[in-house]
Short mmCIF file of C-alpha atoms in Angstrom, two decimals:
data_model
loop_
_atom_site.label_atom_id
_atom_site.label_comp_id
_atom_site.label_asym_id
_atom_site.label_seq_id
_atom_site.Cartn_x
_atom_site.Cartn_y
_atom_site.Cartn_z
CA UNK E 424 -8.13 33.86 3.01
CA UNK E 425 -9.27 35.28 -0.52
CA UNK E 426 -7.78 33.54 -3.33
CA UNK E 427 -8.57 34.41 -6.73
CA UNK E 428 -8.41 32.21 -9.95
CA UNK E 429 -5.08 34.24 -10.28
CA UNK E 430 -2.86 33.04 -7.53
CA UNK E 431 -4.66 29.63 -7.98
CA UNK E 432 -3.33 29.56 -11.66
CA UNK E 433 0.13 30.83 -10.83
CA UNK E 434 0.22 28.40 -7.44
CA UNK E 435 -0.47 25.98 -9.90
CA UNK E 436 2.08 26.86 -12.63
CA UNK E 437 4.93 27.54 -10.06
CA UNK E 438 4.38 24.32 -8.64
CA UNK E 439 4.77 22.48 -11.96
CA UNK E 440 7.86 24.42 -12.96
CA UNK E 441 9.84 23.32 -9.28
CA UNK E 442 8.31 19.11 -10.31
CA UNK E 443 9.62 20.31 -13.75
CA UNK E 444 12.90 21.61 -12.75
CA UNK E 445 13.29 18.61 -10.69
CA UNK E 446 12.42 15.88 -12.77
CA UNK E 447 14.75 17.69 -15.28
CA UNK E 448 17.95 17.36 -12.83
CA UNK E 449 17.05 13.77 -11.70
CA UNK E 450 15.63 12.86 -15.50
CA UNK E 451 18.51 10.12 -15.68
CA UNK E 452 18.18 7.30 -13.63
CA UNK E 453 21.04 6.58 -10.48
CA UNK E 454 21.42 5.96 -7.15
CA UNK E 455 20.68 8.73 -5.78
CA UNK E 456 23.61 10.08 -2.66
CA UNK E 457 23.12 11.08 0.99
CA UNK E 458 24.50 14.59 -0.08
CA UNK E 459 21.80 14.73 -2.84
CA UNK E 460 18.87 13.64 -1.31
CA UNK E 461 20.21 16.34 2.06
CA UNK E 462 20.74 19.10 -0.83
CA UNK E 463 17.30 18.77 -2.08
CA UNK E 464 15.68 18.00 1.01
CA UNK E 465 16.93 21.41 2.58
CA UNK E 466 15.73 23.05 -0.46
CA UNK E 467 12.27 21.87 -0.86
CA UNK E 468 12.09 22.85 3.04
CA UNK E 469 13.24 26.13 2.52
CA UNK E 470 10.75 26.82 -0.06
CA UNK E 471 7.81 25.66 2.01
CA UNK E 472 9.30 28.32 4.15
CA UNK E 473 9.57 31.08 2.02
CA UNK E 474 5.87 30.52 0.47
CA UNK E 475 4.84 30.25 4.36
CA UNK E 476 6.64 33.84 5.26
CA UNK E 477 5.22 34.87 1.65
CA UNK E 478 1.94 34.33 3.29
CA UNK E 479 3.08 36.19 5.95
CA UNK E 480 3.81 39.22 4.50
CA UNK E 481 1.63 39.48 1.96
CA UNK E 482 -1.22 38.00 2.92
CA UNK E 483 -2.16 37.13 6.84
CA UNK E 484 -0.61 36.02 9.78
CA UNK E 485 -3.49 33.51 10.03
CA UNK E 486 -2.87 32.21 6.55
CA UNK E 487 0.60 32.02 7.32
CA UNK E 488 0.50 29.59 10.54
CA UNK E 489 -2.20 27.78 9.66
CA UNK E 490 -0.09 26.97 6.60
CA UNK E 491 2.89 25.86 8.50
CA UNK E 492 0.63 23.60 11.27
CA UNK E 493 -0.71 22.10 8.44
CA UNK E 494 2.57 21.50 6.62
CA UNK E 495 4.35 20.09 9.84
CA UNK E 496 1.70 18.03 10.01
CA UNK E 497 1.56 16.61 6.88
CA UNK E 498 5.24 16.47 7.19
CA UNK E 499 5.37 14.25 9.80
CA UNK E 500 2.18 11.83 8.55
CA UNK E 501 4.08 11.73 5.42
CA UNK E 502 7.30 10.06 7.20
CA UNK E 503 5.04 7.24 8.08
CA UNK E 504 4.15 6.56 4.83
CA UNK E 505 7.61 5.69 4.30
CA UNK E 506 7.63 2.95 5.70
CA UNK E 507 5.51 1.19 3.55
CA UNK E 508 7.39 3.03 0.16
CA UNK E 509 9.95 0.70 1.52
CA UNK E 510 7.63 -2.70 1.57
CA UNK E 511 6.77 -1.93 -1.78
CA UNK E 512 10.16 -1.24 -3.30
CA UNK E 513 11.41 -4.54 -1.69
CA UNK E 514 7.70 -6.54 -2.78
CA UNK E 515 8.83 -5.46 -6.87
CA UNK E 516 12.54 -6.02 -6.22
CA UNK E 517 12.90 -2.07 -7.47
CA UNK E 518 16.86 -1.34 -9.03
CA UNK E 519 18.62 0.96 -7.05
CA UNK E 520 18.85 3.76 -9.51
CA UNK E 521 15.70 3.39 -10.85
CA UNK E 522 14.46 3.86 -7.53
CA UNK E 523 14.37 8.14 -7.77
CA UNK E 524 12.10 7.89 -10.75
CA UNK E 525 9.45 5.44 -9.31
CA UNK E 526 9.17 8.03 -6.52
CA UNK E 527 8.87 10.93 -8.44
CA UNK E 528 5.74 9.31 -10.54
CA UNK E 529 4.21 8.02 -7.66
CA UNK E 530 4.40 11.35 -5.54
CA UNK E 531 2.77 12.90 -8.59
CA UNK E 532 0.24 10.24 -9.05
CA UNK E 533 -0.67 11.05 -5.43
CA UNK E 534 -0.48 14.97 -5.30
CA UNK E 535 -3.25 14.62 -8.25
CA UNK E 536 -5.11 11.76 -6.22
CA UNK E 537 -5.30 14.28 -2.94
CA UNK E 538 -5.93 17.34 -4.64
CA UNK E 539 -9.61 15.46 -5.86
CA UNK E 540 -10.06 14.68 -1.85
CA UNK E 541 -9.01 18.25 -1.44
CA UNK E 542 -11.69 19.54 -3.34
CA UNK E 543 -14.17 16.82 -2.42
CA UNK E 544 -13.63 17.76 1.16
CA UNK E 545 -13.58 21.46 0.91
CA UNK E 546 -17.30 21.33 -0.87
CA UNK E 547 -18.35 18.87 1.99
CA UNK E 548 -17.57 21.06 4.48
CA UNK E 549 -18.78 24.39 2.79
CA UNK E 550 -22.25 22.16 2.77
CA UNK E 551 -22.54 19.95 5.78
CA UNK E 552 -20.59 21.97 9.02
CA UNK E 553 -21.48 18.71 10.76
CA UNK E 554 -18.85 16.75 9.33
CA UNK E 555 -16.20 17.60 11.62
CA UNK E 556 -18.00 15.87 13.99
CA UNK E 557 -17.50 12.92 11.23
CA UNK E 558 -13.72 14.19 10.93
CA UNK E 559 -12.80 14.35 14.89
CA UNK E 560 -14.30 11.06 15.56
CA UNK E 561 -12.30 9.32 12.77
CA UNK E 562 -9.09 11.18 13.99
CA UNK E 563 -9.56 10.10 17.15
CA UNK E 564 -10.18 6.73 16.14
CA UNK E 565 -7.45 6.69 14.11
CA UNK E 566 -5.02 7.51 16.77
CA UNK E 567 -6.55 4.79 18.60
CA UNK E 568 -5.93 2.20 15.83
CA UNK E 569 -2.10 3.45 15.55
CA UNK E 570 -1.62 3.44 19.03
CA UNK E 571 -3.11 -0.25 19.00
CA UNK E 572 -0.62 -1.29 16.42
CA UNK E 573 2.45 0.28 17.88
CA UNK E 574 1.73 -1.97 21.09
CA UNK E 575 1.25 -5.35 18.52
CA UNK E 576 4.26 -7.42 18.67
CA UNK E 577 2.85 -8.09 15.16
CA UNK E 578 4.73 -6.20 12.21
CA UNK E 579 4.12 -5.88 8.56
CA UNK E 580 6.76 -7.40 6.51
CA UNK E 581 5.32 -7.23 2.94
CA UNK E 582 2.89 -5.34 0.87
CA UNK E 583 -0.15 -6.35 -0.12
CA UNK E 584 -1.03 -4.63 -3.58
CA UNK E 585 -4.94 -3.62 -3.47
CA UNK E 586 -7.96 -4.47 -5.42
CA UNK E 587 -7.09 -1.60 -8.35
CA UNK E 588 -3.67 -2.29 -8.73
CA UNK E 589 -4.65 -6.15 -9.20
CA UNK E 590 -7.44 -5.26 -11.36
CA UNK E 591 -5.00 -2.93 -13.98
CA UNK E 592 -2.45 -5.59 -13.80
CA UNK E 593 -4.73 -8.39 -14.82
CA UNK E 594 -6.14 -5.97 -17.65
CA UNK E 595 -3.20 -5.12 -19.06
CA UNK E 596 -0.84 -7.79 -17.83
CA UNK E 597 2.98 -6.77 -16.52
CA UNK E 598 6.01 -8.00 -17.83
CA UNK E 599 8.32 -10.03 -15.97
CA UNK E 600 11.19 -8.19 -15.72
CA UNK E 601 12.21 -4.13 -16.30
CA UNK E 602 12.81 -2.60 -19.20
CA UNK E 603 15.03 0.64 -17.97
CA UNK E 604 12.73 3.33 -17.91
CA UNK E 605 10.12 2.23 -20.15
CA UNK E 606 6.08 2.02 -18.87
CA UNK E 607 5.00 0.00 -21.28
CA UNK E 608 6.56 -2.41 -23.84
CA UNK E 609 4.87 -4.60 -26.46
CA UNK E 610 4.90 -8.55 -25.37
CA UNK E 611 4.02 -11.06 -28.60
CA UNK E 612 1.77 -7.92 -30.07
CA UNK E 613 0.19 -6.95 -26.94
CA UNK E 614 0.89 -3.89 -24.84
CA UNK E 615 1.78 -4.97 -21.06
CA UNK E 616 2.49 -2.96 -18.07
CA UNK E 617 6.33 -3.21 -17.01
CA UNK E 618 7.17 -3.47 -13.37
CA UNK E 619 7.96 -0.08 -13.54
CA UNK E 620 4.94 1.05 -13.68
CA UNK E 621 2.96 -1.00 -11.55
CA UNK E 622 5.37 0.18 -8.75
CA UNK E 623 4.57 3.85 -9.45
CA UNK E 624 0.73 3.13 -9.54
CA UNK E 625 1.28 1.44 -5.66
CA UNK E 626 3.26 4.10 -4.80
CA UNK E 627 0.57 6.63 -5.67
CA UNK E 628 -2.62 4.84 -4.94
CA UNK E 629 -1.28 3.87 -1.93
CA UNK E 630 -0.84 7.08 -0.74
CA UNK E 631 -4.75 7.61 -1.28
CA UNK E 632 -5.12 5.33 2.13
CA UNK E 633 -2.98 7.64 4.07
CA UNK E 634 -5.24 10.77 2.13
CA UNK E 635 -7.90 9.43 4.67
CA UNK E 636 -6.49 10.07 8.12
CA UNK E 637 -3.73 13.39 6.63
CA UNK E 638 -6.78 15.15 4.70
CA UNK E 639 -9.05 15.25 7.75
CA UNK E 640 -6.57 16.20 9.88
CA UNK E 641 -5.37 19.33 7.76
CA UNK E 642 -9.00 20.33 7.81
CA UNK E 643 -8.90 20.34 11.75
CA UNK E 644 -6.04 22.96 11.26
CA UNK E 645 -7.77 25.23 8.59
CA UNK E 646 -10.64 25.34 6.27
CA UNK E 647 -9.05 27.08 3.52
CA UNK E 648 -8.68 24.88 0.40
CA UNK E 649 -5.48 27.08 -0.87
CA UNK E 650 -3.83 26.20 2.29
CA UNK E 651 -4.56 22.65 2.80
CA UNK E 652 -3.05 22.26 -0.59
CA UNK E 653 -0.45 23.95 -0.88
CA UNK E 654 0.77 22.08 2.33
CA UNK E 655 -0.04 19.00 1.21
CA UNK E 656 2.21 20.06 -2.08
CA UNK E 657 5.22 20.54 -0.70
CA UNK E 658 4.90 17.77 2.10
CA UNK E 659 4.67 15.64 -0.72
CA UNK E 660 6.98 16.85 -3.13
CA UNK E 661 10.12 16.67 -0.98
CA UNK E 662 9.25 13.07 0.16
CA UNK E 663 11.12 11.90 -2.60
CA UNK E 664 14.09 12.79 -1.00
CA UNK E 665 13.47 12.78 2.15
CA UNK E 666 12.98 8.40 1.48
CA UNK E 667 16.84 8.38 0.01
CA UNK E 668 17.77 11.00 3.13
CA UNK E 669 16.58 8.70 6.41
CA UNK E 670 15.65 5.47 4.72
CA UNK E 671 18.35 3.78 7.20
CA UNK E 672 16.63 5.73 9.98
CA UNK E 673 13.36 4.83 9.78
CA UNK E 674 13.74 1.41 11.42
CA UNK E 675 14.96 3.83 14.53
CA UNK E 676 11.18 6.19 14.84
CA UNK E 677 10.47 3.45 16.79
CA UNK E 678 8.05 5.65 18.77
CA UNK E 679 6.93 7.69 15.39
CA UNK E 680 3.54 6.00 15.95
CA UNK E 681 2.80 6.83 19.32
CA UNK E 682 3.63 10.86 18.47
CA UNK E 683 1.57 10.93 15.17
CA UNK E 684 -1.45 9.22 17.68
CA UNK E 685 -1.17 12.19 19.76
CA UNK E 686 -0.83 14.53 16.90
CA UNK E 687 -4.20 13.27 15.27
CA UNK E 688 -6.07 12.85 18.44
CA UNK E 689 -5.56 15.90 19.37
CA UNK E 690 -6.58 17.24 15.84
CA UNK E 691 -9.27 15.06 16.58
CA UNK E 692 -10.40 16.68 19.94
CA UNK E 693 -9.60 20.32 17.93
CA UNK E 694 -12.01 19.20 15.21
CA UNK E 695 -15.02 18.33 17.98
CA UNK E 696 -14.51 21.01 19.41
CA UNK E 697 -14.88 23.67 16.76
CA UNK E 698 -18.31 21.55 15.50
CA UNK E 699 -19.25 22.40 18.52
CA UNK E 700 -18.89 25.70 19.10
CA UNK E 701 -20.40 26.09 14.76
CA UNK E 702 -23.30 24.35 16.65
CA UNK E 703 -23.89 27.06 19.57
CA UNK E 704 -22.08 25.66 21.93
CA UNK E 705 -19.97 27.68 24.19
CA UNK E 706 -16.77 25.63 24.37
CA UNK E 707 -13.19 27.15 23.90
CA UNK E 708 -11.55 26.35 21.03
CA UNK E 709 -7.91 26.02 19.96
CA UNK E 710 -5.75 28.74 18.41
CA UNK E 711 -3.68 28.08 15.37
CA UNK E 712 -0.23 29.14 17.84
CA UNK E 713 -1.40 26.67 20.65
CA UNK E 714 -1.63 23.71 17.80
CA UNK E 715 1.62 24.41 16.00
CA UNK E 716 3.65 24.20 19.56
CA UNK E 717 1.55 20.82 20.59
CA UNK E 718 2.41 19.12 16.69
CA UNK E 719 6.05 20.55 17.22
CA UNK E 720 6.83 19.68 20.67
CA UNK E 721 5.33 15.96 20.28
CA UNK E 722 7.33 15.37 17.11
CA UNK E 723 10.72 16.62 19.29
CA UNK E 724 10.04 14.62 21.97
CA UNK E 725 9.16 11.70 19.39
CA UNK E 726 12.43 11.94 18.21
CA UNK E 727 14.57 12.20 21.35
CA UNK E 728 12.79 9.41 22.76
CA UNK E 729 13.01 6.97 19.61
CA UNK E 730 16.74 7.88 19.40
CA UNK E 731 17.56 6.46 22.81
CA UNK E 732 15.10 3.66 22.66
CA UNK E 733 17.01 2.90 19.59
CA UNK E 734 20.46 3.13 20.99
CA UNK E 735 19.83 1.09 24.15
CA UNK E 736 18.14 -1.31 21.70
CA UNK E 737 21.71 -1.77 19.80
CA UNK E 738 23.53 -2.02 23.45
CA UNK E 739 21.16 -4.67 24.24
CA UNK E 740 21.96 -6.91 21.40
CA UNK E 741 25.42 -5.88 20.77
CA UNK E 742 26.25 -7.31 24.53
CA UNK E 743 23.78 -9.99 24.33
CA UNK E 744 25.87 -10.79 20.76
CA UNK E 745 29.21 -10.80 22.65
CA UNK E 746 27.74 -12.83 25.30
CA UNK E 747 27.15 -15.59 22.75
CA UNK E 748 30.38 -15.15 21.24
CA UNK E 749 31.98 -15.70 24.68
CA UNK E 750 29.86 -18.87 25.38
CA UNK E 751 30.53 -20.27 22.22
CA UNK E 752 34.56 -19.54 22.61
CA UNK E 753 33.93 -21.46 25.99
CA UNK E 754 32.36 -24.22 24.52
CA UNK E 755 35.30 -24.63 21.71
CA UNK E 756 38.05 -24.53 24.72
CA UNK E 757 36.30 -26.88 26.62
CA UNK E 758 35.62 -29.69 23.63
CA UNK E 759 39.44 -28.72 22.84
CA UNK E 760 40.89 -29.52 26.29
#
């Protein structure tokens, strides 16, 4: 797809006015409702599907579904990271209402982080067509690794903050408590970091480890740098409230891991395949249609599957709790008599 300097500038500028407008209506912190975060959640999804039909219409059908692939995709890797936005508001004992604006930061923080990997990627590939062979294998890989760790009875129960977020905190030093919304704050004549801000800076440099296996795989589903971004873009900007919307869901995706390891190995296998066929080879490769109905067929039956896994789960130890219960009331009559 051709994309001048143009639509790239007023991409750019409509994007900022929608953070704008939303950091505007959210600018005071709260705790932030089930009907608010389902509100804005529907809305930042029907925009992604306007600018998708937009593509549609006045650009390319190609454009157009390899721009909703990508964002399902990034959709669903997204939800993931989740999981680990809720490790690190627990690890910094985040407020409740000051939860919406350490989100909103951090999401920002990582848009601008991704776009760099964007751009880094796009020139790697314009010079080096071998790198999707780099790209599939670490998909592939990757969706070994996740499938590796959904089968560990092991599970993750706090964050650990990396080497740069250590590094700023012991430069600048954080205070020990929050300060509203405040970033910084001056501490006997020196200028610390409040926990505020150190929570945004995980948020968003966090997301830069999840950049490695979402990035590659967006490149499996196009190679046009206006597309991967955009996608990325509003994947990311309605994760905000998409956390508030199904944070008490997320413990029941129990098999979320196991579809996103099929999703990325099979971006993988896309990815080897099309370096192969750039090389000479004569191998099919797979349409843009074909990969939107795998990515939204897995994440379905994903779903279904978690939701009854889940619900037998809660039958299980709601009986196994009565059961208890009884033996206990047993043990009572029986002391009694």
């Amino acid at each position: 797809m051709d994309v001048s300097m143009t639509l790239w500038a007023l991409t750019i500028l409509g994007l900022s006015a929608l953070i704008a407008v939303d950091f505007f209506i959210g600018r005071k912190p709260h705790d932030v409702s089930i009907k608010e975060a389902g509100i804005w959640t529907v809305v930042w999804i029907v925009l992604a599907a306007l600018f998708g039909v937009g593509l549609l219409v006045f650009g390319e059908s190609q454009a157009s579904g390899e721009f909703f692939a990508g964002f399902i995709t990034e959709k669903s890797l997204s939800v993931d990271n989740l999981f680990v936005f809720v490790l690190i508001m627990a690890k910094f004992s985040v407020p409740s209402h000051l939860q919406q604006r350490v989100l909103l930061i951090g999401v920002l923080i990582a848009l601008v982080l991704r776009a760099i990997f964007i751009a880094a990627g796009a020139a790697i590939i314009a010079s080096f067509s071998w790198v999707f062979y780099l790209f599939g294998a670490f998909l592939i890989y990757t969706a070994w690794k996740l499938i590796q760790e959904a089968r560990s009875d092991e599970e993750e129960e706090e964050f650990e903050e990396n080497r740069l977020l250590k590094s700023i905190e012991k430069k600048f030093g954080v205070a020990d408590k929050y300060h509203g919304t405040k970033l910084f704050i001056r501490n006997n004549g020196k200028r610390v970091l409040t926990p505020l801000m150190v929570v945004m800076l995980a948020i968003g440099t966090t997301d830069v480890l999840f950049a490695l296996d979402s990035i590659p795989a967006i490149f499996g589903l196009t190679q046009d740098p206006y597309i991967v971004f955009t996608a990325n873009a509003f994947a990311l900007m309605g994760l905000r409230q998409l956390y508030f919307l199904i944070g008490g869901l997320l413990r029941k995706l129990v098999h979320l891991s196991y579809g996103l390891s099929v999703i990325l190995g099979f971006i993988g296998v896309k990815l080897v395949l099309h370096a192969m066929h750039e090389s000479g080879v004569h191998v099919p490769e797979i349409s843009i249609p074909f990969s939107l109905a795998v990515i939204c067929g897995v994440l379905v039956v994903t779903t279904i599957t978690s939701l009854i896994a889940s619900r037998k789960q809660a039958e299980r130890e709601a009986a196994e709790a009565g059961q208890a219960a009884g033996d206990d009331r047993a043990e009572k009559d029986s002391i009694d008599a």
